[in-house]
Coordinates of C-alpha atoms in Angstrom, one line a residue:
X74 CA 149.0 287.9 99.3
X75 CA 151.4 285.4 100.8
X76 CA 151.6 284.4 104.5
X77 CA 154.0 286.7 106.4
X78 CA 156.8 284.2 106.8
X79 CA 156.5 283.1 103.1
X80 CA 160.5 283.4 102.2
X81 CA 160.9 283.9 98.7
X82 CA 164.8 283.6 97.2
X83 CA 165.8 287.0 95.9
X84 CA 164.7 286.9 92.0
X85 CA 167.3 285.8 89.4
X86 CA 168.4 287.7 86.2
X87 CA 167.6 285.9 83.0
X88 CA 171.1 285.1 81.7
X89 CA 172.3 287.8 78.6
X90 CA 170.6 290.7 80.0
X91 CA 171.6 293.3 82.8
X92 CA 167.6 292.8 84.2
X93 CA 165.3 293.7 86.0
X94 CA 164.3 289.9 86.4
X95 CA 160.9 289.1 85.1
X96 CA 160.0 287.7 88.5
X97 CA 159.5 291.7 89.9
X98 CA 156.5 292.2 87.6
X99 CA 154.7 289.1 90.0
X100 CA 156.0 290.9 92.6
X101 CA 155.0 294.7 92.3
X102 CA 150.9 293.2 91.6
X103 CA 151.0 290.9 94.3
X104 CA 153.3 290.9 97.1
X105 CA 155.0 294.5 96.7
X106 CA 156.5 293.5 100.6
X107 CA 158.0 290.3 100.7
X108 CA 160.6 288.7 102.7
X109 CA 163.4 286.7 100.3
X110 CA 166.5 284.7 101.2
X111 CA 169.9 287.0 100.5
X112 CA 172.1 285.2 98.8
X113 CA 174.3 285.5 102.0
X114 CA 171.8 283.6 104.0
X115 CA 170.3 286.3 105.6
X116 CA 166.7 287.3 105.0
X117 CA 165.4 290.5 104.2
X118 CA 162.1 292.3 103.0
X119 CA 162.1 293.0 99.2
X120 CA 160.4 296.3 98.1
X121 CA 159.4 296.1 94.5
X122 CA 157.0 299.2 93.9
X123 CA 158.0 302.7 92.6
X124 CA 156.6 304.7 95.5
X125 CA 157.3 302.3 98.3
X126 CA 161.0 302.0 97.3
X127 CA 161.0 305.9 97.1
X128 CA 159.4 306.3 100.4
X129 CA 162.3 303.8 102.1
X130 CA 165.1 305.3 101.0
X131 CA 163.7 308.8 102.9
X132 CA 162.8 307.1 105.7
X133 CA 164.6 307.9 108.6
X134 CA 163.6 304.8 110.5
X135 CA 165.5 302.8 107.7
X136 CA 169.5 303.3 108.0
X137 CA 172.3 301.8 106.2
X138 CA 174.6 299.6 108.1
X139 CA 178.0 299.1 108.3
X140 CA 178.7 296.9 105.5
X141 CA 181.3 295.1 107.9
X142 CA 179.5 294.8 110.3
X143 CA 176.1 293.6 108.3
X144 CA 175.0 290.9 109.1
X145 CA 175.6 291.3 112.9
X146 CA 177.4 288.7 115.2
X147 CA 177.3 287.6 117.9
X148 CA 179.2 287.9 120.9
X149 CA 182.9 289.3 121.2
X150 CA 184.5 287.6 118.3
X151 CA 183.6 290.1 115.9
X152 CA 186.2 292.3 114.1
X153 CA 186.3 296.0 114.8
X154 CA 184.1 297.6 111.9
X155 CA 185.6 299.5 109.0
X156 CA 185.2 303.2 108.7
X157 CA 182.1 303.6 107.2
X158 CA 181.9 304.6 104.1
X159 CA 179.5 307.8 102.5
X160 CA 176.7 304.7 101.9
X161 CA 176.9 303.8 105.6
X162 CA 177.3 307.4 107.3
X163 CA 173.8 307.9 109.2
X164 CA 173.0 311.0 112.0
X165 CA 174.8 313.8 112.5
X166 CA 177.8 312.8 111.0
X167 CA 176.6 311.8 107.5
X168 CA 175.0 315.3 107.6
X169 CA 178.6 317.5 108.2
X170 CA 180.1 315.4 105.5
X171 CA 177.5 315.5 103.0
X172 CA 177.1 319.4 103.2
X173 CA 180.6 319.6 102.4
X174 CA 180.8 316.9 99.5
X175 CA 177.7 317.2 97.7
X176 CA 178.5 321.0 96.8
X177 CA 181.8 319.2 95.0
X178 CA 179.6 317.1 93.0
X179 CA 176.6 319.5 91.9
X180 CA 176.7 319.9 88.0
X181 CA 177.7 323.3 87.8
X182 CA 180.8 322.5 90.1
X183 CA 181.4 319.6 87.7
X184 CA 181.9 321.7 84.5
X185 CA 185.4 321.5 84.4
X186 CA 185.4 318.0 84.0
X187 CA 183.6 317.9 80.7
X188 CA 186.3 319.4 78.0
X189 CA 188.7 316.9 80.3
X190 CA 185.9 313.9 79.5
X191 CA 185.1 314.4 75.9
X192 CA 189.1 314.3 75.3
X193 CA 189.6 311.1 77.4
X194 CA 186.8 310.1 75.1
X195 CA 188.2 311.2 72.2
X196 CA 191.4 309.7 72.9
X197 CA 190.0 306.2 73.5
X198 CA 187.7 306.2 70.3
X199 CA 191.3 307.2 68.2
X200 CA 193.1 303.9 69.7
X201 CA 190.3 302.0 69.2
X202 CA 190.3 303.1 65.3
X203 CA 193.7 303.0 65.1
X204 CA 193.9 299.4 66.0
X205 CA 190.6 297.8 64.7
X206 CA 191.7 295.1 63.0
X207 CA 188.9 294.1 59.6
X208 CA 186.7 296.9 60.6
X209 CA 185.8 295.7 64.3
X210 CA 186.7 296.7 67.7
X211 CA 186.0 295.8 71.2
X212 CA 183.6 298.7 72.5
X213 CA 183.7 297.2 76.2
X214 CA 187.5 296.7 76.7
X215 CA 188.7 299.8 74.3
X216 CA 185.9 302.4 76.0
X217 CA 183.2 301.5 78.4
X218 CA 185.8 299.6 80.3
X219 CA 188.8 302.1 80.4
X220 CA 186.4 305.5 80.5
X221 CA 185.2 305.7 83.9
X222 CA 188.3 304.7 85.8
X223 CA 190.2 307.6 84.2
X224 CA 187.3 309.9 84.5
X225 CA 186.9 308.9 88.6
X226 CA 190.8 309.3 88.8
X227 CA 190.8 312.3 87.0
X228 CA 187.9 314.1 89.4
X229 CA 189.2 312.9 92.7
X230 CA 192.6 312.9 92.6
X231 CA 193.3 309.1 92.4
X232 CA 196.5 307.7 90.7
X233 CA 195.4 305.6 87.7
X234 CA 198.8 304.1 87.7
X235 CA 197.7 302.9 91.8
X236 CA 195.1 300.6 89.7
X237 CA 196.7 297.2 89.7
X238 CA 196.7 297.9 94.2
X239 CA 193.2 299.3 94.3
X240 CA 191.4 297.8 91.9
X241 CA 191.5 293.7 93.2
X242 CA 190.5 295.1 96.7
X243 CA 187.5 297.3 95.0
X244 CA 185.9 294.2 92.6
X245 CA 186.6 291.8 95.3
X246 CA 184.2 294.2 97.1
X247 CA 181.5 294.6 94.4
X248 CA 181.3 291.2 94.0
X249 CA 180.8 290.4 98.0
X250 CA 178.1 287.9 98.2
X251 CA 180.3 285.1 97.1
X252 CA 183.0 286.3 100.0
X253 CA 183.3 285.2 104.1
X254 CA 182.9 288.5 106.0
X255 CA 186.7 287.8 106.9
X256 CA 187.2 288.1 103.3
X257 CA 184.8 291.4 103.3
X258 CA 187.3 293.1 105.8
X259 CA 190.7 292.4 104.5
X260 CA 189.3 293.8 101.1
X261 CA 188.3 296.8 103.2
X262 CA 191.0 297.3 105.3
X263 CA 193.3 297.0 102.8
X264 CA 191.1 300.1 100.6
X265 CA 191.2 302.1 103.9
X266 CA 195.4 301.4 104.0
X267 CA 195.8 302.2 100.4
X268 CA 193.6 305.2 100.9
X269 CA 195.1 306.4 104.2
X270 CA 198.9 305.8 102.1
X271 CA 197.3 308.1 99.4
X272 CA 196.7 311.0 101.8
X273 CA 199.8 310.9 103.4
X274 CA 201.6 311.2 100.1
X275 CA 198.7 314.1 99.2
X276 CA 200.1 315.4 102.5
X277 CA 203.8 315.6 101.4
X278 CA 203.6 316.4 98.2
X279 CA 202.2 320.0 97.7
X280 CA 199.1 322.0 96.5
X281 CA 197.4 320.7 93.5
X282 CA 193.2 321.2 92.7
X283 CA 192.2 317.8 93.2
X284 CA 188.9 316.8 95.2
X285 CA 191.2 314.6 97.7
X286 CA 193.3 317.6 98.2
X287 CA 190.3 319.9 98.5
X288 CA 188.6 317.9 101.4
X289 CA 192.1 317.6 103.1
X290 CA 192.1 321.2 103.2
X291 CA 188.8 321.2 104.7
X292 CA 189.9 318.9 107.5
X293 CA 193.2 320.4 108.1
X294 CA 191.2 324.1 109.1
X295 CA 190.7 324.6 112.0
X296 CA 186.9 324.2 112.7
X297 CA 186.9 322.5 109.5
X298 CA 184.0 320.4 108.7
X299 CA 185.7 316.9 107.7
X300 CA 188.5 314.7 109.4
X301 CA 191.6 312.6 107.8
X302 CA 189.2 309.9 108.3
X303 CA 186.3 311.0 106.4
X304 CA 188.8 311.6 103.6
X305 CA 190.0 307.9 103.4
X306 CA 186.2 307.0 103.3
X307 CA 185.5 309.4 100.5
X308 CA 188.3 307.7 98.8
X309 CA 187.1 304.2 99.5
X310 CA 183.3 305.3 98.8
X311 CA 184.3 306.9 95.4
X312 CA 186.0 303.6 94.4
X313 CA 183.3 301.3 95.3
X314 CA 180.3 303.7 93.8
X315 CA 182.0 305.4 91.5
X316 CA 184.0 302.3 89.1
X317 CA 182.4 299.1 88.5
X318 CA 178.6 300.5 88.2
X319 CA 179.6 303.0 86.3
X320 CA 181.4 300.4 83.8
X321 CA 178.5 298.0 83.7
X322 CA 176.1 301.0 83.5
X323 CA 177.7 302.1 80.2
X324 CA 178.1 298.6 78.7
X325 CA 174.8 297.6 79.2
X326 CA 173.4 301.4 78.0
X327 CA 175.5 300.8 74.8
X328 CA 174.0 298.1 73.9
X329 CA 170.6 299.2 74.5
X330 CA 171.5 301.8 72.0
X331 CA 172.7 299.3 69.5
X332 CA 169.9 297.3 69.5
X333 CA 167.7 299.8 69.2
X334 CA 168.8 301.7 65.8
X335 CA 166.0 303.3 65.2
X336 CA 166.3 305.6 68.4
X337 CA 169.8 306.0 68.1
X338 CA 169.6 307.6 64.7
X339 CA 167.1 309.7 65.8
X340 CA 169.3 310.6 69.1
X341 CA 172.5 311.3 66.2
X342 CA 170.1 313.6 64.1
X343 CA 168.9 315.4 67.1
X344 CA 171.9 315.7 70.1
X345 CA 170.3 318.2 72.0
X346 CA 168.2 315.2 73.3
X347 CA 170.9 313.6 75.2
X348 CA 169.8 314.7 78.4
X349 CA 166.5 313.0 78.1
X350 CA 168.0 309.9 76.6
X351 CA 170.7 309.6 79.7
X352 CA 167.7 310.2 82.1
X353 CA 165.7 306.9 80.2
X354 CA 168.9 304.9 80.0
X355 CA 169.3 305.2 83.9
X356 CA 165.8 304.2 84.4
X357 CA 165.5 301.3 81.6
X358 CA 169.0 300.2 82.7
X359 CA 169.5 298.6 86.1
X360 CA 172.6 300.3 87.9
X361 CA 172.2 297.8 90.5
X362 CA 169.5 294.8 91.6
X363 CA 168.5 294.2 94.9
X364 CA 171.5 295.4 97.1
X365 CA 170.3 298.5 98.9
X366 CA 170.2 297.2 102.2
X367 CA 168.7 299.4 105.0
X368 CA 168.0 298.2 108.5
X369 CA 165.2 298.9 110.4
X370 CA 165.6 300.8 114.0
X371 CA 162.3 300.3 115.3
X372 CA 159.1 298.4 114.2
X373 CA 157.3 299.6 111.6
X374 CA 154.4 298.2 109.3
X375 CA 154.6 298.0 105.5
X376 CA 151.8 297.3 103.2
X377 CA 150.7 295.4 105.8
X378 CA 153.8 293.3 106.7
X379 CA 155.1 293.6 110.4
X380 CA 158.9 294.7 109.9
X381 CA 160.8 294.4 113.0
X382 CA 163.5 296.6 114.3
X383 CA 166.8 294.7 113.5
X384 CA 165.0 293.3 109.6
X385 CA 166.6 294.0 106.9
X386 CA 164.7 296.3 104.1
X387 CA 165.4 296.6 100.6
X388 CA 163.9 298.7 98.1
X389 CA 164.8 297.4 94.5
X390 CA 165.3 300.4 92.4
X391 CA 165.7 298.0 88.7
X392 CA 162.1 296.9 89.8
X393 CA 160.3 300.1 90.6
X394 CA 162.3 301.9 88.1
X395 CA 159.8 299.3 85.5
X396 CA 156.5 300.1 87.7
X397 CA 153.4 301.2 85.3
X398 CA 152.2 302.8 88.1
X399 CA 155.3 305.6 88.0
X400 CA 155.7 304.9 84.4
X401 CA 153.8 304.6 80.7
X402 CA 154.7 301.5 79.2
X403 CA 157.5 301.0 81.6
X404 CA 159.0 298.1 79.5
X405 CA 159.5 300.2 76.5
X406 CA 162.6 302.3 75.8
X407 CA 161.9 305.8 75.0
X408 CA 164.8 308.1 74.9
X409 CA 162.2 310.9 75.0
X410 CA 160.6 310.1 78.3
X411 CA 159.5 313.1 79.9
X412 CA 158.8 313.7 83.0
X413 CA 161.2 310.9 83.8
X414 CA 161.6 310.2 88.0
X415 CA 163.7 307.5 88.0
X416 CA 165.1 306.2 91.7
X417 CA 168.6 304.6 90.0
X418 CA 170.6 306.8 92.3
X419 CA 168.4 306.0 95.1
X420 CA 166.5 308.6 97.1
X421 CA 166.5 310.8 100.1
X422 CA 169.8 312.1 101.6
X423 CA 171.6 309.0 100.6
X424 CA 171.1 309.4 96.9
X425 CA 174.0 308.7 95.2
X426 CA 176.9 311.5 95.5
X427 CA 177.7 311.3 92.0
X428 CA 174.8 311.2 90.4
X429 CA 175.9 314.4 88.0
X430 CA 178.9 312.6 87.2
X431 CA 177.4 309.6 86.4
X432 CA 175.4 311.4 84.1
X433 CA 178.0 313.9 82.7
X434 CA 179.6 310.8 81.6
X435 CA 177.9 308.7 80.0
X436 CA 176.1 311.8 78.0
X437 CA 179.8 312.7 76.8
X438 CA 180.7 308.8 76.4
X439 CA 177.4 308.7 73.9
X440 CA 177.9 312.1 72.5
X441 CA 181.6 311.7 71.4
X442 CA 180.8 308.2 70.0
X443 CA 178.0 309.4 67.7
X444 CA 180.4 312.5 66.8
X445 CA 183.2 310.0 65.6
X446 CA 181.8 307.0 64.9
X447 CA 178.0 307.8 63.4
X448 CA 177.6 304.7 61.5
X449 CA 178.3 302.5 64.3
X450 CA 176.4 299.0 64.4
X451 CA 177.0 295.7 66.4
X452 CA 179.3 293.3 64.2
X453 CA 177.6 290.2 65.7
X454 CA 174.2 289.5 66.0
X455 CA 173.2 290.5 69.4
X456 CA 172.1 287.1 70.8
X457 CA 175.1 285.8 70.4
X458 CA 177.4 288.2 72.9
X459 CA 178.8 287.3 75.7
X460 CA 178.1 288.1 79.1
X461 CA 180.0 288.8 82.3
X462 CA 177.9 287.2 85.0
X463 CA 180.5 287.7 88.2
X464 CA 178.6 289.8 89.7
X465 CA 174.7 290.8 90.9
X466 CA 175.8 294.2 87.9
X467 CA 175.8 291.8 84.5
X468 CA 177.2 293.6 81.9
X469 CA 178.0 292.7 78.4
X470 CA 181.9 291.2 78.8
X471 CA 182.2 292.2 74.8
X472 CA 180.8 294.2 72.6
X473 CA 181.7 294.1 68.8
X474 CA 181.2 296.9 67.0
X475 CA 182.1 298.0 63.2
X476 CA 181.2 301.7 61.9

């Protein structure tokens, strides 16, 4: 057990793989609380095991700040915060909103959205036929990169022809640790401005069945539940939850299921275990490492470290989602995993929103690419693909494929 103030730095992915690093195995036996250097210079207290991660995320004594106004400053120079978004919401407030947006997002709810997804799907897969040139394709830039944006536009109600203004502001975002906080709220700001210009055209332009225009209607009756403003955070919250993860996500699932043949035949020969298979990619999978930050309100004791109110916790979901103490032979990949408890979309009342979607989604993304293309097979050798590293999400930056 290391000394209290021992500062470790926050452990690194091995290069060519999504993680979880290696280091979180050391971690989890021996210092399951540990206090590491952010790579924003801030410190905070790591959380590598299963049910200590689980237990943070419900803990009300651990809330989610404001990311603009994380990490705090001093004084009167700093900027006024953004809105928060859903992530950030805490109290009362978070409460009202999240009764009325989860209901949107529950799976049944959702079912409309599937005959819309497989045919998005389906439509991408045809182009990507259609132009392979000697047999190969691109699987990241012809389908796990253009999927989830139109499925996320398609949901909420968000322009996919608004991408080239939204999308800089969003990745700019999801890749914060490299950016000054001024840099932090301009991106922000200018979501909130695009978001708050997308309302107001929502506003002018009629009825339609979209889930922006469904929580404007919600805020415009009277006694409603919502306000215009927690309909421009929904919008900014659904951009910066909903696109890049969900990108990398699929990538990096893909190619699990490429490099591991044997499972994906037997997933093509027997489809009704998708839901099992999704379940095992989201826990084998990191959808994110080491970037839940919760604050502490009041001093509390973990595993025997002294947290004080004001310290920064964060439970690592890649790490306890690989725990042998939640999980058999947690290193392994079995797309038959059942029970399978995974904490990808966090826990508590801020699990993620979207979590059905996310779901819905990449079991249609996998379903309709076994359906069309049942021989696919990586065209290179696996080694040898290329990685996108800009961010703390890596994801595979190509994917050859021939069927």
């Amino acid at each position: 057990m290391s000394h209290p103030e021992t500062v470790i730095p926050v452990p690194e992915v091995e290069p060519g793989t999504a993680g979880p690093p290696c280091a979180y195995a050391r971690l989890r036996a021996e210092e399951p609380v540990v206090k590491a250097l952010l790579p924003n210079g801030e410190t905070g207290w790591l959380i590598s095991r299963y049910d200590d991660a689980r237990a943070a995320f419900a803990d009300p004594r651990l809330v989610r700040p404001l990311l603009s106004a994380w990490p705090p400053r001093e004084g009167d120079d700093a900027p006024p915060p953004a809105l928060p978004t859903f992530l950030e919401m805490t109290g009362e407030h978070h409460e009202r909103v999240r009764r009325t947006v989860l209901p949107m997002f529950g799976r049944r709810r959702l079912e409309f959205m599937r005959p819309r997804i497989r045919a998005m799907a389906g439509e991408l897969i045809d182009a990507m036929v259609a132009g392979a040139e000697d047999g190969t394709a691109d699987l990241v830039a012809s389908y796990a990169d253009p999927l989830p944006l139109r499925v996320l536009c398609e949901t909420i109600g968000l322009p996919h022809e608004d991408r080239e203004i939204y999308l800089p502001h969003t990745l700019a975002l999801l890749g914060a640790s490299g950016l000054s906080m001024e840099e932090v709220l301009a991106a922000l700001y200018a979501l909130q401005d695009y978001a708050d210009e997308l309302i107001s055209r929502k506003e002018k332009d009629g009825e339609g069945e979209d889930y922006i225009r469904l929580l404007l209607a919600e805020a415009r009756r009277p006694g409603g539940r919502l306000t215009r403003d927690d309909v421009v955070s929904f919008v900014v919250t659904m951009l910066m939850a909903g696109y890049k993860t969900n990108i990398q996500h699929t990538a990096n699932a893909l190619l699990v299921l490429l490099t591991h043949p044997e499972q994906l035949r037997r997933l093509r020969e027997a489809p009704e275990g998708i839901g099992a298979a999704v379940e095992e990619l989201l826990r084998y999978v990191p959808l994110m490492n080491a970037i839940n930050i919760l604050v502490a309100t009041e001093d509390l004791t973990l595993r025997g470290q002294h947290i004080r109110a004001g310290d920064a916790v964060i439970p690592v979901p890649a790490s306890a989602n690989r725990d042998p103490e939640a999980f058999a032979d947690p290193d392994r990949l079995d797309l038959t995993r059942t029970p399978n408890a995974h904490i990808a979309f966090g826990h508590g009342p801020h699990a993620c929103t979207g979590g059905h979607l996310t779901r819905m989604q990449l079991a249609i993304t996998i379903e309709v690419l076994l359906e069309r293309l049942p021989g696919i097979e990586l065209a290179v050798p696996a080694e040898t693909i290329p990685w996108d590293e800009s961010t703390p999400l890596r994801a595979p930056a190509r994917l050859p494929v021939r069927w």
